[in-house]
Every structure is written in C-alpha cells, then in structure tokens.
PDB file of N, CA and C in Angstrom:
ATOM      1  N   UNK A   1      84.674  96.720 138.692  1.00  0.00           N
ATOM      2  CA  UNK A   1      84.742  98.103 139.109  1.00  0.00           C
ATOM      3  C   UNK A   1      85.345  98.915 137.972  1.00  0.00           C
ATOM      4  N   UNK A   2      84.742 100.140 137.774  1.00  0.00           N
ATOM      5  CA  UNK A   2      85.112 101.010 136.623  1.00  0.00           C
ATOM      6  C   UNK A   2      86.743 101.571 137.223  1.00  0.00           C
ATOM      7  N   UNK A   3      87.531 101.191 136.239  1.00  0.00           N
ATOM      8  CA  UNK A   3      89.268 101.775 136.259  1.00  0.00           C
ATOM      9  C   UNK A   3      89.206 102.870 136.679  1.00  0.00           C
ATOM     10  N   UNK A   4      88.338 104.158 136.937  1.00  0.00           N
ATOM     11  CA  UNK A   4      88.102 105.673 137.082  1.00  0.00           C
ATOM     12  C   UNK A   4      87.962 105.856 138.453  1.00  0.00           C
ATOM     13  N   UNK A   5      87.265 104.917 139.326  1.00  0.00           N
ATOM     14  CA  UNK A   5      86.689 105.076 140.071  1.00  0.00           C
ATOM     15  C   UNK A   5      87.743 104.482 141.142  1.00  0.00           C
ATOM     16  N   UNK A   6      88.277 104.090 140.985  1.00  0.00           N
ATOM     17  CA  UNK A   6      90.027 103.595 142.100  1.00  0.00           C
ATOM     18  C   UNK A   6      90.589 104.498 142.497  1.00  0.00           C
ATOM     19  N   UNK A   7      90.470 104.511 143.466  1.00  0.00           N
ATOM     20  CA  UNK A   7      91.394 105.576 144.265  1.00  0.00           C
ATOM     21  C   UNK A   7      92.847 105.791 144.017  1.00  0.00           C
ATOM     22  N   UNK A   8      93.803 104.720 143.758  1.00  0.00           N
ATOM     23  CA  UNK A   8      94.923 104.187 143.300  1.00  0.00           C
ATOM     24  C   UNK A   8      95.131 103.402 142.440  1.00  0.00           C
ATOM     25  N   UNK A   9      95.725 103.697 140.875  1.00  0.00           N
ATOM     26  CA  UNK A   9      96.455 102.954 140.031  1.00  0.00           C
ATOM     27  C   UNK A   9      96.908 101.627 140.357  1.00  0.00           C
ATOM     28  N   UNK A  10      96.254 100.621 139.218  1.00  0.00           N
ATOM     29  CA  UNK A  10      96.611  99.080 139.335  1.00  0.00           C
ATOM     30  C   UNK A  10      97.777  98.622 138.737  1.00  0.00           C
ATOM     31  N   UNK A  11      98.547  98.213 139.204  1.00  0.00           N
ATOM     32  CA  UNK A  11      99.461  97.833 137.784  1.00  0.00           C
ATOM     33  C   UNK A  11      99.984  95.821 137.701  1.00  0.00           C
ATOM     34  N   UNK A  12      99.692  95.785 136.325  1.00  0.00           N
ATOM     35  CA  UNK A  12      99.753  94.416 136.083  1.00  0.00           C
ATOM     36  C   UNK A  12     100.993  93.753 136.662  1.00  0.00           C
ATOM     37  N   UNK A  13     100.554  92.776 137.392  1.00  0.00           N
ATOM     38  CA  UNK A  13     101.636  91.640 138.077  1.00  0.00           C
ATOM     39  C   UNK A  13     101.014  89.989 137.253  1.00  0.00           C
ATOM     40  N   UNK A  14     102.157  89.491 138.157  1.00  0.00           N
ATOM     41  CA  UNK A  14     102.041  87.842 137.922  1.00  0.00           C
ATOM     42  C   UNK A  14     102.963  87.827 139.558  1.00  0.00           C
ATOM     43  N   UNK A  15     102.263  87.652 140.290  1.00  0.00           N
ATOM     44  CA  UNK A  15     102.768  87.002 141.372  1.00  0.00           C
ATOM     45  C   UNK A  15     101.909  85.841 141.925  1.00  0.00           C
ATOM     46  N   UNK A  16     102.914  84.795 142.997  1.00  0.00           N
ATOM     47  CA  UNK A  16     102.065  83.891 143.554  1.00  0.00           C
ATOM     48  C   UNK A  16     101.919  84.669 145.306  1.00  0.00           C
ATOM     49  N   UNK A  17     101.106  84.135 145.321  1.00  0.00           N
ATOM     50  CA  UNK A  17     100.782  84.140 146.922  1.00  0.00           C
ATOM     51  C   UNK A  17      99.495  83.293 147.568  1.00  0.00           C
ATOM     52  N   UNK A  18      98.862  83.395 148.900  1.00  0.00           N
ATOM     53  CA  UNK A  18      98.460  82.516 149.241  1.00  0.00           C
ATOM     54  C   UNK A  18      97.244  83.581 149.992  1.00  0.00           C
ATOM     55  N   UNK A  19      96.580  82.689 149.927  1.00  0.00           N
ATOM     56  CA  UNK A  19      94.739  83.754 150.809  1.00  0.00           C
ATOM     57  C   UNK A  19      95.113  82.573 152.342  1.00  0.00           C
ATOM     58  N   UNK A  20      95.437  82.889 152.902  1.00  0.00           N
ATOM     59  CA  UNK A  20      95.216  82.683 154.500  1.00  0.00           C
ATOM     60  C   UNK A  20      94.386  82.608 155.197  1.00  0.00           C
ATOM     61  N   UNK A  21      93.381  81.595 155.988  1.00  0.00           N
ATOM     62  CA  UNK A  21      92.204  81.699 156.793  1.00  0.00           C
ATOM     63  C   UNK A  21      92.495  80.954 157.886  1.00  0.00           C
ATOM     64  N   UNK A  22      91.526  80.875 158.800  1.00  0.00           N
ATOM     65  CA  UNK A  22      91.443  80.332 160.128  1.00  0.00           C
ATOM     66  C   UNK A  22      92.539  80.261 160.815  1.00  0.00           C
ATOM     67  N   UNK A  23      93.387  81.447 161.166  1.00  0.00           N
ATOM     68  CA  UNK A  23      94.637  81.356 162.018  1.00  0.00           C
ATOM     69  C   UNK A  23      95.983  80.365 161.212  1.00  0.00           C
ATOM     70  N   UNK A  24      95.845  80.375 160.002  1.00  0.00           N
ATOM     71  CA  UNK A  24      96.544  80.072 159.054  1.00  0.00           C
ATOM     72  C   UNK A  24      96.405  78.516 158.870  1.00  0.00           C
ATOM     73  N   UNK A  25      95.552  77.784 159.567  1.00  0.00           N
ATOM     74  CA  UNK A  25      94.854  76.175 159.451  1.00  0.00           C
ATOM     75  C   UNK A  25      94.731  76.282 158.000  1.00  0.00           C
ATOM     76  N   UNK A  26      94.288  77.108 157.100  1.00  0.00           N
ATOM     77  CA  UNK A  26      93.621  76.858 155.686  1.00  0.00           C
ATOM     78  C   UNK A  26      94.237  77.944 154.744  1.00  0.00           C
ATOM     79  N   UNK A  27      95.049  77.683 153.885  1.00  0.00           N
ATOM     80  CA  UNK A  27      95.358  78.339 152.597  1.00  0.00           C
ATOM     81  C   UNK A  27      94.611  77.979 151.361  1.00  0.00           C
ATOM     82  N   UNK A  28      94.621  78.916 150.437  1.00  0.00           N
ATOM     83  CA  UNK A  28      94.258  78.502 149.129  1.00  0.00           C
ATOM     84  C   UNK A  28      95.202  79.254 148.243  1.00  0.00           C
ATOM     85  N   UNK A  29      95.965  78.911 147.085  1.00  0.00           N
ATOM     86  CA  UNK A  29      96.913  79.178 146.063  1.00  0.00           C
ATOM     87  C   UNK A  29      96.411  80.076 145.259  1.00  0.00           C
ATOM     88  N   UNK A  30      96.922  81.207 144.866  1.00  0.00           N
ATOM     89  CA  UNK A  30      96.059  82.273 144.139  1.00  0.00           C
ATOM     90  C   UNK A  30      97.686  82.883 143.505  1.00  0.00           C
ATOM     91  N   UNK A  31      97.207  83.794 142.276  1.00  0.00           N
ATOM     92  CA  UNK A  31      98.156  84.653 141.678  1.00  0.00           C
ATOM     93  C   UNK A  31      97.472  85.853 141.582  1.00  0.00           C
ATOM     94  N   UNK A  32      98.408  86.676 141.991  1.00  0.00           N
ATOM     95  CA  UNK A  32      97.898  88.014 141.769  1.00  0.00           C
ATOM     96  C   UNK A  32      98.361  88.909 140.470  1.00  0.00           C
ATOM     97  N   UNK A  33      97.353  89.035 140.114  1.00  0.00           N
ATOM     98  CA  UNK A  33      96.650  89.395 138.364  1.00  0.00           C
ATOM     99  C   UNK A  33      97.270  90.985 138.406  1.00  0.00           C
ATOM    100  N   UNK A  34      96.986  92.050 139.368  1.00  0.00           N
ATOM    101  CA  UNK A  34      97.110  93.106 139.369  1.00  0.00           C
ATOM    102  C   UNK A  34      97.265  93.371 140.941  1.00  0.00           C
ATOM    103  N   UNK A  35      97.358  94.856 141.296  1.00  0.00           N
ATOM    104  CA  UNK A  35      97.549  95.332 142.395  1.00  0.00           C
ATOM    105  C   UNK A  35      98.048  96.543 143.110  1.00  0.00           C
ATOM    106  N   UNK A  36      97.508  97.403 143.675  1.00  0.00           N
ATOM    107  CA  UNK A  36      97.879  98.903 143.911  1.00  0.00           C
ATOM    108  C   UNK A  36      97.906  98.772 145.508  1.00  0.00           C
ATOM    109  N   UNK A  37      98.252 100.347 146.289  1.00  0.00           N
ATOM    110  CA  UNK A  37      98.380 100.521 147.096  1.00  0.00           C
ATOM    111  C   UNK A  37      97.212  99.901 147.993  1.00  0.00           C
ATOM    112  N   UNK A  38      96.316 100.016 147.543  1.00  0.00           N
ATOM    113  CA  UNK A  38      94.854  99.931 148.167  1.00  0.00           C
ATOM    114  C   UNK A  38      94.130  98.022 147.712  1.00  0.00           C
ATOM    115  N   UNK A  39      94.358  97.435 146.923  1.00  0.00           N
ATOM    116  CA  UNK A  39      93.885  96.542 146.521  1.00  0.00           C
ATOM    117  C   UNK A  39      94.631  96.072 145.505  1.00  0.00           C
ATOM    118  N   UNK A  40      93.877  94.515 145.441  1.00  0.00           N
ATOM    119  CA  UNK A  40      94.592  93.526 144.509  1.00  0.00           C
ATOM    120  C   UNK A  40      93.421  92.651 143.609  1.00  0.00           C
ATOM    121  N   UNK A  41      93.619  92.243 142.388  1.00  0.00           N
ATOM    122  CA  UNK A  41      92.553  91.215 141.760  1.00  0.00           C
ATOM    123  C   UNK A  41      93.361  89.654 141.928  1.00  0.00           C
ATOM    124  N   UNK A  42      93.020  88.993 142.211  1.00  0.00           N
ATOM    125  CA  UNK A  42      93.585  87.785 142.773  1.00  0.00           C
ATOM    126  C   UNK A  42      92.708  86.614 141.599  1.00  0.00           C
ATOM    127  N   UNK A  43      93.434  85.258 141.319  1.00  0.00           N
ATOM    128  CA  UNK A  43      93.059  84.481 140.363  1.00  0.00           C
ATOM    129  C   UNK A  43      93.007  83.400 141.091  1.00  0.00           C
ATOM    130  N   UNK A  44      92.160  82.548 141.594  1.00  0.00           N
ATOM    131  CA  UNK A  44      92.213  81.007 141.889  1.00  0.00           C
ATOM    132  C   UNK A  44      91.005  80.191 141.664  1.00  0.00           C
ATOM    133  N   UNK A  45      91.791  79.151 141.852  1.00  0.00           N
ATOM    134  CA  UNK A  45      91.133  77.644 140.791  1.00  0.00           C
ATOM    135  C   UNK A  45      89.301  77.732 141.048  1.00  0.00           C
ATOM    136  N   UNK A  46      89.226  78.505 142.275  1.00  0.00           N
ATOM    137  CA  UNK A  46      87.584  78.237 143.055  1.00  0.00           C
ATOM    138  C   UNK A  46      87.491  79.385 143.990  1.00  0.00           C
ATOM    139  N   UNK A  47      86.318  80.146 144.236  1.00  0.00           N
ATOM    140  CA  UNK A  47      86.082  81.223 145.355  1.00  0.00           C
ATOM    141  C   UNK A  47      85.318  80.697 145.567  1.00  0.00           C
ATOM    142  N   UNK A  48      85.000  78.995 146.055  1.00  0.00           N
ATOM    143  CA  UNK A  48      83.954  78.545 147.069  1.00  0.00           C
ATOM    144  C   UNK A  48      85.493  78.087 148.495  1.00  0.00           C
ATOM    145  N   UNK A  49      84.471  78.466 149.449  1.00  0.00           N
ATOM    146  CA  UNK A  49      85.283  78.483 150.916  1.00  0.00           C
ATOM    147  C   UNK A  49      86.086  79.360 151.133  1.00  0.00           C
ATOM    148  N   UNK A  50      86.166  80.366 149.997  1.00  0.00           N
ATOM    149  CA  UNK A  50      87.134  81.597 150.281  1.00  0.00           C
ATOM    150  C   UNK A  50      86.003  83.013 151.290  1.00  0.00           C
ATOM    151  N   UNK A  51      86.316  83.159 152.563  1.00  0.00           N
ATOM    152  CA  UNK A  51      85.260  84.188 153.230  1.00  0.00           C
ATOM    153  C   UNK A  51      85.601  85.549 152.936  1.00  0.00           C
ATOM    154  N   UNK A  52      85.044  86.417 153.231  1.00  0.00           N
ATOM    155  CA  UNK A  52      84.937  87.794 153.013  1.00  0.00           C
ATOM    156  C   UNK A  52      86.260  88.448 153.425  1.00  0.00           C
ATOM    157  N   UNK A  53      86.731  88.158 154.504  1.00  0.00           N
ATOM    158  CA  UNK A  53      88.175  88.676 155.087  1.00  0.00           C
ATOM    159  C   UNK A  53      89.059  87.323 155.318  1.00  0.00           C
ATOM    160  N   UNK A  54      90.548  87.917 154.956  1.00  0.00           N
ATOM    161  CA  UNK A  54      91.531  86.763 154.858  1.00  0.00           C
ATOM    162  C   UNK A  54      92.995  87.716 154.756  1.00  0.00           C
ATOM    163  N   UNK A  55      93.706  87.197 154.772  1.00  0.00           N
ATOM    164  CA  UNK A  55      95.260  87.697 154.861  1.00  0.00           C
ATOM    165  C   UNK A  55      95.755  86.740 153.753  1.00  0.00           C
ATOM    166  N   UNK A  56      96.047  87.920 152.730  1.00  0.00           N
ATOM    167  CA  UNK A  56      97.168  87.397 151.712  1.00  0.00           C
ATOM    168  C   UNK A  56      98.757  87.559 151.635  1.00  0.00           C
ATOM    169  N   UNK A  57      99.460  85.948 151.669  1.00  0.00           N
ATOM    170  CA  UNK A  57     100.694  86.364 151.861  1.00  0.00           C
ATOM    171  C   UNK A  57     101.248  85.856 150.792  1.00  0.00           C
ATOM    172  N   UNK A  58     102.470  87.224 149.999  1.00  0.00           N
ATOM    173  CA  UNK A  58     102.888  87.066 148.676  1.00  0.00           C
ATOM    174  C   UNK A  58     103.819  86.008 148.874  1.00  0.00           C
ATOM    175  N   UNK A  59     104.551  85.228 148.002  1.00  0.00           N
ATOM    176  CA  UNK A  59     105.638  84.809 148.148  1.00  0.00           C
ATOM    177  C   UNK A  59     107.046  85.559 148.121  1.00  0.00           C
ATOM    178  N   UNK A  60     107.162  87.019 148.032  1.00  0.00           N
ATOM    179  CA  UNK A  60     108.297  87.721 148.554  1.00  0.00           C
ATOM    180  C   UNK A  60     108.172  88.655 149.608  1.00  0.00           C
ATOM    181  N   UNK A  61     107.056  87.611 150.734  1.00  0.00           N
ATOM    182  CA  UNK A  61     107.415  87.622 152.169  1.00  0.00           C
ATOM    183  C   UNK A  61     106.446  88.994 152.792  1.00  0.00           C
ATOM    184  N   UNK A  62     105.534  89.483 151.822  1.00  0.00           N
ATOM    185  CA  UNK A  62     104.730  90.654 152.305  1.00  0.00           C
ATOM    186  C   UNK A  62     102.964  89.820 152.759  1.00  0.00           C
ATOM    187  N   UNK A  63     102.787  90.468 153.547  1.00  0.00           N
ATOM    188  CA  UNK A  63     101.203  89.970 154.040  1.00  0.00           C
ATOM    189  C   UNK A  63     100.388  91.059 153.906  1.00  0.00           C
ATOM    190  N   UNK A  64      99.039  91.043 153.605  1.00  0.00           N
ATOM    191  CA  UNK A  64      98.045  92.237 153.442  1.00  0.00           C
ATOM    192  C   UNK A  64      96.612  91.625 154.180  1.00  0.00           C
ATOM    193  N   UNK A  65      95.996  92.276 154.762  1.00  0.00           N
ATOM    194  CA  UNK A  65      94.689  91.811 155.163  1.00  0.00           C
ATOM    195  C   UNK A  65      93.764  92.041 154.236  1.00  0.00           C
ATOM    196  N   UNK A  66      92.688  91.752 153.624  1.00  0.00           N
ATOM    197  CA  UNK A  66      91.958  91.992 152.955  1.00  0.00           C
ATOM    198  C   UNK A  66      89.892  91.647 153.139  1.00  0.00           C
ATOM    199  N   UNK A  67      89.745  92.567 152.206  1.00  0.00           N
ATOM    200  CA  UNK A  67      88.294  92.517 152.092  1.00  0.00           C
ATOM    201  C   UNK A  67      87.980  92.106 151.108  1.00  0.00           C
ATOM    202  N   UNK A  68      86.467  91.547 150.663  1.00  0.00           N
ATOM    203  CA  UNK A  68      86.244  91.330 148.958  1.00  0.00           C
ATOM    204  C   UNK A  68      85.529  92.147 148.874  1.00  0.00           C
ATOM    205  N   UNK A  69      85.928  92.796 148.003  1.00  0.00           N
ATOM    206  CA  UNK A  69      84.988  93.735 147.463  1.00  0.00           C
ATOM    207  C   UNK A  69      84.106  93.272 146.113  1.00  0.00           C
ATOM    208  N   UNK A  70      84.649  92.320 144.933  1.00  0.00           N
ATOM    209  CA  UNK A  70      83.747  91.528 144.382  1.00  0.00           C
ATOM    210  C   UNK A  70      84.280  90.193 144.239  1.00  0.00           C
ATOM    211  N   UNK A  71      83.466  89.530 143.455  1.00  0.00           N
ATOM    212  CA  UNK A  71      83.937  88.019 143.360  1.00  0.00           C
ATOM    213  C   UNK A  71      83.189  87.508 141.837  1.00  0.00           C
ATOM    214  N   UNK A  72      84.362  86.838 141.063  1.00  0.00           N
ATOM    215  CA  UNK A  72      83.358  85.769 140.175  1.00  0.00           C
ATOM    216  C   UNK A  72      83.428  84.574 140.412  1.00  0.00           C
ATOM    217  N   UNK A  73      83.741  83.330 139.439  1.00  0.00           N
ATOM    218  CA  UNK A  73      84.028  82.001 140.103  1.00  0.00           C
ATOM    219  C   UNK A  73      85.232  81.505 140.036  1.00  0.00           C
ATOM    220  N   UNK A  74      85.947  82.728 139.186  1.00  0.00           N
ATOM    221  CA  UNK A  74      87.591  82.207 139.745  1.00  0.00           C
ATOM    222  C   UNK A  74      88.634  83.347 139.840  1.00  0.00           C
ATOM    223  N   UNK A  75      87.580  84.537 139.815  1.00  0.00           N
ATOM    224  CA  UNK A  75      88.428  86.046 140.537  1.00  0.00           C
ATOM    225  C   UNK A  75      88.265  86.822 141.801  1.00  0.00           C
ATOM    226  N   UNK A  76      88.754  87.368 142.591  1.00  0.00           N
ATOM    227  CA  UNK A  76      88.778  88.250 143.782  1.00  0.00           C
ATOM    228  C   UNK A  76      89.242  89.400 143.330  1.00  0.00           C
ATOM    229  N   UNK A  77      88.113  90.535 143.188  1.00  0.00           N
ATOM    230  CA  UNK A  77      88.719  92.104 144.050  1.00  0.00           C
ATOM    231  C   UNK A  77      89.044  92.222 145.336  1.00  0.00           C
ATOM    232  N   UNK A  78      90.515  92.316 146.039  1.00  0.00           N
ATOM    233  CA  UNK A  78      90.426  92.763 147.394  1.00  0.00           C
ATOM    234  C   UNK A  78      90.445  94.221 147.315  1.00  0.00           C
ATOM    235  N   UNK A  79      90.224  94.767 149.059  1.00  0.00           N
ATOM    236  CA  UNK A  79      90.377  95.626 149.196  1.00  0.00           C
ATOM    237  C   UNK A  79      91.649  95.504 150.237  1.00  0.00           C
ATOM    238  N   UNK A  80      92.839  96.277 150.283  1.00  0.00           N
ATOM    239  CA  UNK A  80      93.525  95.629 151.427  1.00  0.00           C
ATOM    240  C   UNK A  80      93.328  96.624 153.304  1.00  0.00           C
ATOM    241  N   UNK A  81      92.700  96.476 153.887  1.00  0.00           N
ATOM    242  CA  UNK A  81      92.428  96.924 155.171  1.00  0.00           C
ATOM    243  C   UNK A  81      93.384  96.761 156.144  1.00  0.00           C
TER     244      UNK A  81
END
C-alpha cells in the first residue's frame, strides 16, 4: 500500500505478539514490523493457515482484532477492526 494513502501514520516497532485463531485453540508467533492507530504490518515464519480475521495479542497485554488487508509469504497488512 502506497505510504500516502493511510489514513494514519505508521511508526516503526519491533514488538512480539501473537495472531490468535479459533477461540484462542491456535496461535502463531509474529513481530510487529510497524503500526498505527488503524493497522499493523506483522512478520511471521509462514501466512499459510493464517485466515482473513484473527485477534492479535501484543506481549504488553493489548489485543486488536484484525483484517488482512494484504499478504506475502512471510508479511501481513492488518487492518485493526
């Protein structure tokens, strides 16, 4: 996504946190690369079994719901909803 076109300013992180699925049965380990009011770019090992909506919870205890808005094979744009 073009930097212009964000509704809200990203600003570079290094955090860990976790993508959350199926009533919390299934995590996957991710760091978050960047992140604004509205969305986050997320880094993990694989975006196979990762679905379209999921709840990311940081490790300093904040949770966000999210959307993908894109994907490569080892990045996530969320959107957070």
């Amino acid at each position: 996504m073009n930097e212009d076109t964000r509704s809200s300013q990203r600003h570079r992180t290094l955090k860990g946190g976790k993508i959350v699925v199926n009533d919390g049965f299934s995590t996957f380990n991710c760091t978050i690369r960047n992140m604004s009011e509205t969305g986050a770019k997320l880094l993990v090992p694989s975006v196979i079994g990762i679905p379209e909506r999921f709840s990311l919870a940081l490790d300093d205890g904040r949770s966000f719901a999210c959307e993908v808005a894109w994907r490569t094979e080892t990045e996530l744009g969320v959107r957070f909803s």
